[in-house]
Amino acid sequence: DKMLELIKSRRSTRKFTSEAVPDDMLGQIVEAGRFAPSGGNCQTTHFIVVKKPEVLAKLKELVQQEFSKMEVTPGMYKSIVNSINAAKRGDYAFHYDAPVLIITANQKDYGNNIADCSCALENMMLMANALDLGSCWINQLKWLNENPVILEYMNQLGMQENERVYGAL
């Protein structure tokens, strides 16, 4: 079965070329995300597609800056610890320097915000796999989704005041 094969062959890619993803492929990936299920068919997931190198560089800089200010505490989730330590070392590419980052945001007071974004992200990762493109689930912007510096920049990128980031790829 083709679908099962796509599911079984999907992997988290953490090394990317700088080659741009063609717009028609990006369109298909986002379209797959748009057709993901949503609680009560609310369809409130907001997709922010970042492909401008200067915007990706600014996000990389801000995420590194904000994680480097944090301190590791006992019992902290291992991946957050890794992000903090990498940020403190410098040159922390939270998005693995991929040439495109697709961010999913949703209403912060909506009970299915994370679930709806997760369904969209999975659909998009499967579509990327079908198009022979690598992808990786990215949580760092979610972990910083109440950080004022990140919030301000995300608002500049089009995220609404009542929205927060719940995942990216």
PDB file of C-alpha atoms in Angstrom:
ATOM      1  CA  ASP A   1       0.000   0.000   0.000  1.00  0.00           C
ATOM      2  CA  LYS A   2       1.454   3.366  -1.065  1.00  0.00           C
ATOM      3  CA  MET A   3       0.196   5.295   1.952  1.00  0.00           C
ATOM      4  CA  LEU A   4       1.563   2.811   4.452  1.00  0.00           C
ATOM      5  CA  GLU A   5       4.906   2.894   2.640  1.00  0.00           C
ATOM      6  CA  LEU A   6       4.990   6.723   2.924  1.00  0.00           C
ATOM      7  CA  ILE A   7       4.276   6.455   6.635  1.00  0.00           C
ATOM      8  CA  LYS A   8       6.920   3.766   7.174  1.00  0.00           C
ATOM      9  CA  SER A   9       9.591   5.541   5.114  1.00  0.00           C
ATOM     10  CA  ARG A  10       9.177   9.030   6.658  1.00  0.00           C
ATOM     11  CA  ARG A  11      12.245  10.068   8.646  1.00  0.00           C
ATOM     12  CA  SER A  12      13.355  13.141  10.562  1.00  0.00           C
ATOM     13  CA  THR A  13      15.940  14.852   8.395  1.00  0.00           C
ATOM     14  CA  ARG A  14      18.487  17.034  10.160  1.00  0.00           C
ATOM     15  CA  LYS A  15      20.860  17.851   7.300  1.00  0.00           C
ATOM     16  CA  PHE A  16      19.574  19.942   4.428  1.00  0.00           C
ATOM     17  CA  THR A  17      20.987  21.465   1.280  1.00  0.00           C
ATOM     18  CA  SER A  18      20.520  25.182   0.700  1.00  0.00           C
ATOM     19  CA  GLU A  19      18.549  24.434  -2.478  1.00  0.00           C
ATOM     20  CA  ALA A  20      15.211  26.244  -2.518  1.00  0.00           C
ATOM     21  CA  VAL A  21      12.056  24.155  -2.410  1.00  0.00           C
ATOM     22  CA  PRO A  22       9.989  24.878  -5.553  1.00  0.00           C
ATOM     23  CA  ASP A  23       6.811  26.875  -4.852  1.00  0.00           C
ATOM     24  CA  ASP A  24       4.570  24.208  -6.385  1.00  0.00           C
ATOM     25  CA  MET A  25       5.949  21.630  -3.953  1.00  0.00           C
ATOM     26  CA  LEU A  26       5.595  24.018  -1.008  1.00  0.00           C
ATOM     27  CA  GLY A  27       2.022  24.630  -2.116  1.00  0.00           C
ATOM     28  CA  GLN A  28       1.275  20.906  -2.099  1.00  0.00           C
ATOM     29  CA  ILE A  29       2.811  20.518   1.359  1.00  0.00           C
ATOM     30  CA  VAL A  30       0.789  23.376   2.865  1.00  0.00           C
ATOM     31  CA  GLU A  31      -2.340  22.119   1.089  1.00  0.00           C
ATOM     32  CA  ALA A  32      -1.839  18.735   2.788  1.00  0.00           C
ATOM     33  CA  GLY A  33      -1.656  20.592   6.107  1.00  0.00           C
ATOM     34  CA  ARG A  34      -4.810  22.550   5.333  1.00  0.00           C
ATOM     35  CA  PHE A  35      -6.727  19.316   4.813  1.00  0.00           C
ATOM     36  CA  ALA A  36      -5.741  17.873   8.193  1.00  0.00           C
ATOM     37  CA  PRO A  37      -8.575  17.215  10.623  1.00  0.00           C
ATOM     38  CA  SER A  38      -9.373  19.924  13.167  1.00  0.00           C
ATOM     39  CA  GLY A  39     -11.517  19.867  16.272  1.00  0.00           C
ATOM     40  CA  GLY A  40     -15.119  20.640  15.340  1.00  0.00           C
ATOM     41  CA  ASN A  41     -13.795  21.410  11.839  1.00  0.00           C
ATOM     42  CA  CYS A  42     -12.712  24.818  13.227  1.00  0.00           C
ATOM     43  CA  GLN A  43      -9.805  25.083  10.747  1.00  0.00           C
ATOM     44  CA  THR A  44      -7.989  27.738  12.787  1.00  0.00           C
ATOM     45  CA  THR A  45      -4.429  26.553  12.105  1.00  0.00           C
ATOM     46  CA  HIS A  46      -2.391  29.416  10.635  1.00  0.00           C
ATOM     47  CA  PHE A  47       0.512  28.447   8.370  1.00  0.00           C
ATOM     48  CA  ILE A  48       3.486  30.797   8.152  1.00  0.00           C
ATOM     49  CA  VAL A  49       5.922  29.761   5.420  1.00  0.00           C
ATOM     50  CA  VAL A  50       9.396  31.256   5.836  1.00  0.00           C
ATOM     51  CA  LYS A  51      11.779  31.005   2.899  1.00  0.00           C
ATOM     52  CA  LYS A  52      13.604  34.336   2.894  1.00  0.00           C
ATOM     53  CA  PRO A  53      17.198  33.681   4.039  1.00  0.00           C
ATOM     54  CA  GLU A  54      17.269  36.922   6.032  1.00  0.00           C
ATOM     55  CA  VAL A  55      14.117  35.947   7.968  1.00  0.00           C
ATOM     56  CA  LEU A  56      15.439  32.432   8.637  1.00  0.00           C
ATOM     57  CA  ALA A  57      18.722  33.992   9.839  1.00  0.00           C
ATOM     58  CA  LYS A  58      16.868  36.404  12.140  1.00  0.00           C
ATOM     59  CA  LEU A  59      14.763  33.576  13.620  1.00  0.00           C
ATOM     60  CA  LYS A  60      17.936  31.534  14.145  1.00  0.00           C
ATOM     61  CA  GLU A  61      19.596  34.490  15.887  1.00  0.00           C
ATOM     62  CA  LEU A  62      16.588  35.244  18.122  1.00  0.00           C
ATOM     63  CA  VAL A  63      16.018  31.600  19.110  1.00  0.00           C
ATOM     64  CA  GLN A  64      19.693  31.188  19.994  1.00  0.00           C
ATOM     65  CA  GLN A  65      19.653  34.462  21.956  1.00  0.00           C
ATOM     66  CA  GLU A  66      16.551  33.529  23.953  1.00  0.00           C
ATOM     67  CA  PHE A  67      17.607  29.942  24.726  1.00  0.00           C
ATOM     68  CA  SER A  68      21.069  31.138  25.773  1.00  0.00           C
ATOM     69  CA  LYS A  69      19.427  33.286  28.495  1.00  0.00           C
ATOM     70  CA  MET A  70      17.764  30.228  30.037  1.00  0.00           C
ATOM     71  CA  GLU A  71      19.204  28.019  32.749  1.00  0.00           C
ATOM     72  CA  VAL A  72      18.932  24.242  32.904  1.00  0.00           C
ATOM     73  CA  THR A  73      16.860  23.071  35.862  1.00  0.00           C
ATOM     74  CA  PRO A  74      16.496  19.591  37.376  1.00  0.00           C
ATOM     75  CA  GLY A  75      13.936  17.426  35.597  1.00  0.00           C
ATOM     76  CA  MET A  76      13.831  19.691  32.525  1.00  0.00           C
ATOM     77  CA  TYR A  77      12.859  17.994  29.253  1.00  0.00           C
ATOM     78  CA  LYS A  78      16.033  16.640  27.622  1.00  0.00           C
ATOM     79  CA  SER A  79      15.481  18.366  24.270  1.00  0.00           C
ATOM     80  CA  ILE A  80      15.040  21.774  25.935  1.00  0.00           C
ATOM     81  CA  VAL A  81      18.279  21.149  27.861  1.00  0.00           C
ATOM     82  CA  ASN A  82      19.980  20.347  24.538  1.00  0.00           C
ATOM     83  CA  SER A  83      18.628  23.584  23.017  1.00  0.00           C
ATOM     84  CA  ILE A  84      19.838  25.677  25.957  1.00  0.00           C
ATOM     85  CA  ASN A  85      23.299  24.103  25.921  1.00  0.00           C
ATOM     86  CA  ALA A  86      23.643  24.409  22.137  1.00  0.00           C
ATOM     87  CA  ALA A  87      22.525  28.057  22.268  1.00  0.00           C
ATOM     88  CA  LYS A  88      25.081  28.848  24.966  1.00  0.00           C
ATOM     89  CA  ARG A  89      27.823  27.276  22.771  1.00  0.00           C
ATOM     90  CA  GLY A  90      26.767  29.470  19.824  1.00  0.00           C
ATOM     91  CA  ASP A  91      25.796  28.892  16.169  1.00  0.00           C
ATOM     92  CA  TYR A  92      22.639  27.049  17.195  1.00  0.00           C
ATOM     93  CA  ALA A  93      20.579  26.270  14.091  1.00  0.00           C
ATOM     94  CA  PHE A  94      17.289  25.167  15.669  1.00  0.00           C
ATOM     95  CA  HIS A  95      15.862  24.520  12.185  1.00  0.00           C
ATOM     96  CA  TYR A  96      18.986  22.698  10.950  1.00  0.00           C
ATOM     97  CA  ASP A  97      19.556  25.481   8.397  1.00  0.00           C
ATOM     98  CA  ALA A  98      16.787  24.120   6.164  1.00  0.00           C
ATOM     99  CA  PRO A  99      15.963  26.518   3.305  1.00  0.00           C
ATOM    100  CA  VAL A 100      12.308  26.720   4.380  1.00  0.00           C
ATOM    101  CA  LEU A 101      10.485  26.624   7.698  1.00  0.00           C
ATOM    102  CA  ILE A 102       6.732  26.046   7.894  1.00  0.00           C
ATOM    103  CA  ILE A 103       5.361  27.303  11.205  1.00  0.00           C
ATOM    104  CA  THR A 104       1.941  26.325  12.536  1.00  0.00           C
ATOM    105  CA  ALA A 105       0.171  28.722  14.878  1.00  0.00           C
ATOM    106  CA  ASN A 106      -3.282  28.557  16.369  1.00  0.00           C
ATOM    107  CA  GLN A 107      -5.485  30.450  18.806  1.00  0.00           C
ATOM    108  CA  LYS A 108      -3.916  30.331  22.259  1.00  0.00           C
ATOM    109  CA  ASP A 109      -7.250  29.847  24.076  1.00  0.00           C
ATOM    110  CA  TYR A 110      -8.550  27.123  21.730  1.00  0.00           C
ATOM    111  CA  GLY A 111      -8.576  23.680  23.378  1.00  0.00           C
ATOM    112  CA  ASN A 112      -7.416  21.795  20.279  1.00  0.00           C
ATOM    113  CA  ASN A 113      -4.615  24.182  19.259  1.00  0.00           C
ATOM    114  CA  ILE A 114      -1.759  21.687  19.691  1.00  0.00           C
ATOM    115  CA  ALA A 115      -3.760  18.733  18.344  1.00  0.00           C
ATOM    116  CA  ASP A 116      -4.846  20.590  15.209  1.00  0.00           C
ATOM    117  CA  CYS A 117      -1.319  21.843  14.509  1.00  0.00           C
ATOM    118  CA  SER A 118       0.051  18.337  15.107  1.00  0.00           C
ATOM    119  CA  CYS A 119      -2.341  16.788  12.584  1.00  0.00           C
ATOM    120  CA  ALA A 120      -1.368  19.457  10.039  1.00  0.00           C
ATOM    121  CA  LEU A 121       2.352  18.914  10.681  1.00  0.00           C
ATOM    122  CA  GLU A 122       2.061  15.153  10.204  1.00  0.00           C
ATOM    123  CA  ASN A 123       0.132  15.598   6.942  1.00  0.00           C
ATOM    124  CA  MET A 124       2.796  18.018   5.713  1.00  0.00           C
ATOM    125  CA  MET A 125       5.675  15.711   6.670  1.00  0.00           C
ATOM    126  CA  LEU A 126       4.013  12.838   4.807  1.00  0.00           C
ATOM    127  CA  MET A 127       3.465  15.064   1.764  1.00  0.00           C
ATOM    128  CA  ALA A 128       7.098  16.186   1.885  1.00  0.00           C
ATOM    129  CA  ASN A 129       8.117  12.518   1.953  1.00  0.00           C
ATOM    130  CA  ALA A 130       5.861  11.796  -1.037  1.00  0.00           C
ATOM    131  CA  LEU A 131       7.679  14.607  -2.888  1.00  0.00           C
ATOM    132  CA  ASP A 132      11.080  13.134  -1.887  1.00  0.00           C
ATOM    133  CA  LEU A 133      11.832  16.073   0.415  1.00  0.00           C
ATOM    134  CA  GLY A 134      13.221  15.774   3.912  1.00  0.00           C
ATOM    135  CA  SER A 135      11.447  17.279   6.901  1.00  0.00           C
ATOM    136  CA  CYS A 136      11.780  17.396  10.660  1.00  0.00           C
ATOM    137  CA  TRP A 137       9.374  18.335  13.432  1.00  0.00           C
ATOM    138  CA  ILE A 138      10.657  21.522  15.094  1.00  0.00           C
ATOM    139  CA  ASN A 139       9.476  22.360  18.645  1.00  0.00           C
ATOM    140  CA  GLN A 140      11.749  25.240  19.651  1.00  0.00           C
ATOM    141  CA  LEU A 141       9.342  28.017  18.638  1.00  0.00           C
ATOM    142  CA  LYS A 142       6.591  26.231  20.599  1.00  0.00           C
ATOM    143  CA  TRP A 143       8.831  26.082  23.666  1.00  0.00           C
ATOM    144  CA  LEU A 144       9.355  29.843  23.300  1.00  0.00           C
ATOM    145  CA  ASN A 145       5.741  30.632  22.407  1.00  0.00           C
ATOM    146  CA  GLU A 146       5.275  32.995  25.373  1.00  0.00           C
ATOM    147  CA  ASN A 147       8.720  34.596  25.017  1.00  0.00           C
ATOM    148  CA  PRO A 148       8.141  38.336  24.341  1.00  0.00           C
ATOM    149  CA  VAL A 149      11.054  38.652  21.879  1.00  0.00           C
ATOM    150  CA  ILE A 150       9.903  35.662  19.807  1.00  0.00           C
ATOM    151  CA  LEU A 151       6.239  36.752  20.053  1.00  0.00           C
ATOM    152  CA  GLU A 152       7.062  40.209  18.731  1.00  0.00           C
ATOM    153  CA  TYR A 153       8.975  38.811  15.761  1.00  0.00           C
ATOM    154  CA  MET A 154       6.283  36.214  15.002  1.00  0.00           C
ATOM    155  CA  ASN A 155       3.706  39.023  15.022  1.00  0.00           C
ATOM    156  CA  GLN A 156       5.875  40.872  12.486  1.00  0.00           C
ATOM    157  CA  LEU A 157       5.735  37.712  10.340  1.00  0.00           C
ATOM    158  CA  GLY A 158       1.918  37.733  10.404  1.00  0.00           C
ATOM    159  CA  MET A 159       0.977  35.737  13.499  1.00  0.00           C
ATOM    160  CA  GLN A 160      -2.056  37.300  15.173  1.00  0.00           C
ATOM    161  CA  GLU A 161      -1.994  38.607  18.754  1.00  0.00           C
ATOM    162  CA  ASN A 162      -4.317  35.822  19.936  1.00  0.00           C
ATOM    163  CA  GLU A 163      -2.188  33.089  18.321  1.00  0.00           C
ATOM    164  CA  ARG A 164       0.821  31.097  19.484  1.00  0.00           C
ATOM    165  CA  VAL A 165       3.190  28.724  17.696  1.00  0.00           C
ATOM    166  CA  TYR A 166       2.484  25.040  18.371  1.00  0.00           C
ATOM    167  CA  GLY A 167       4.996  23.424  16.032  1.00  0.00           C
ATOM    168  CA  ALA A 168       6.964  23.778  12.824  1.00  0.00           C
ATOM    169  CA  LEU A 169       8.761  21.692  10.232  1.00  0.00           C
TER     170      LEU A 169
END
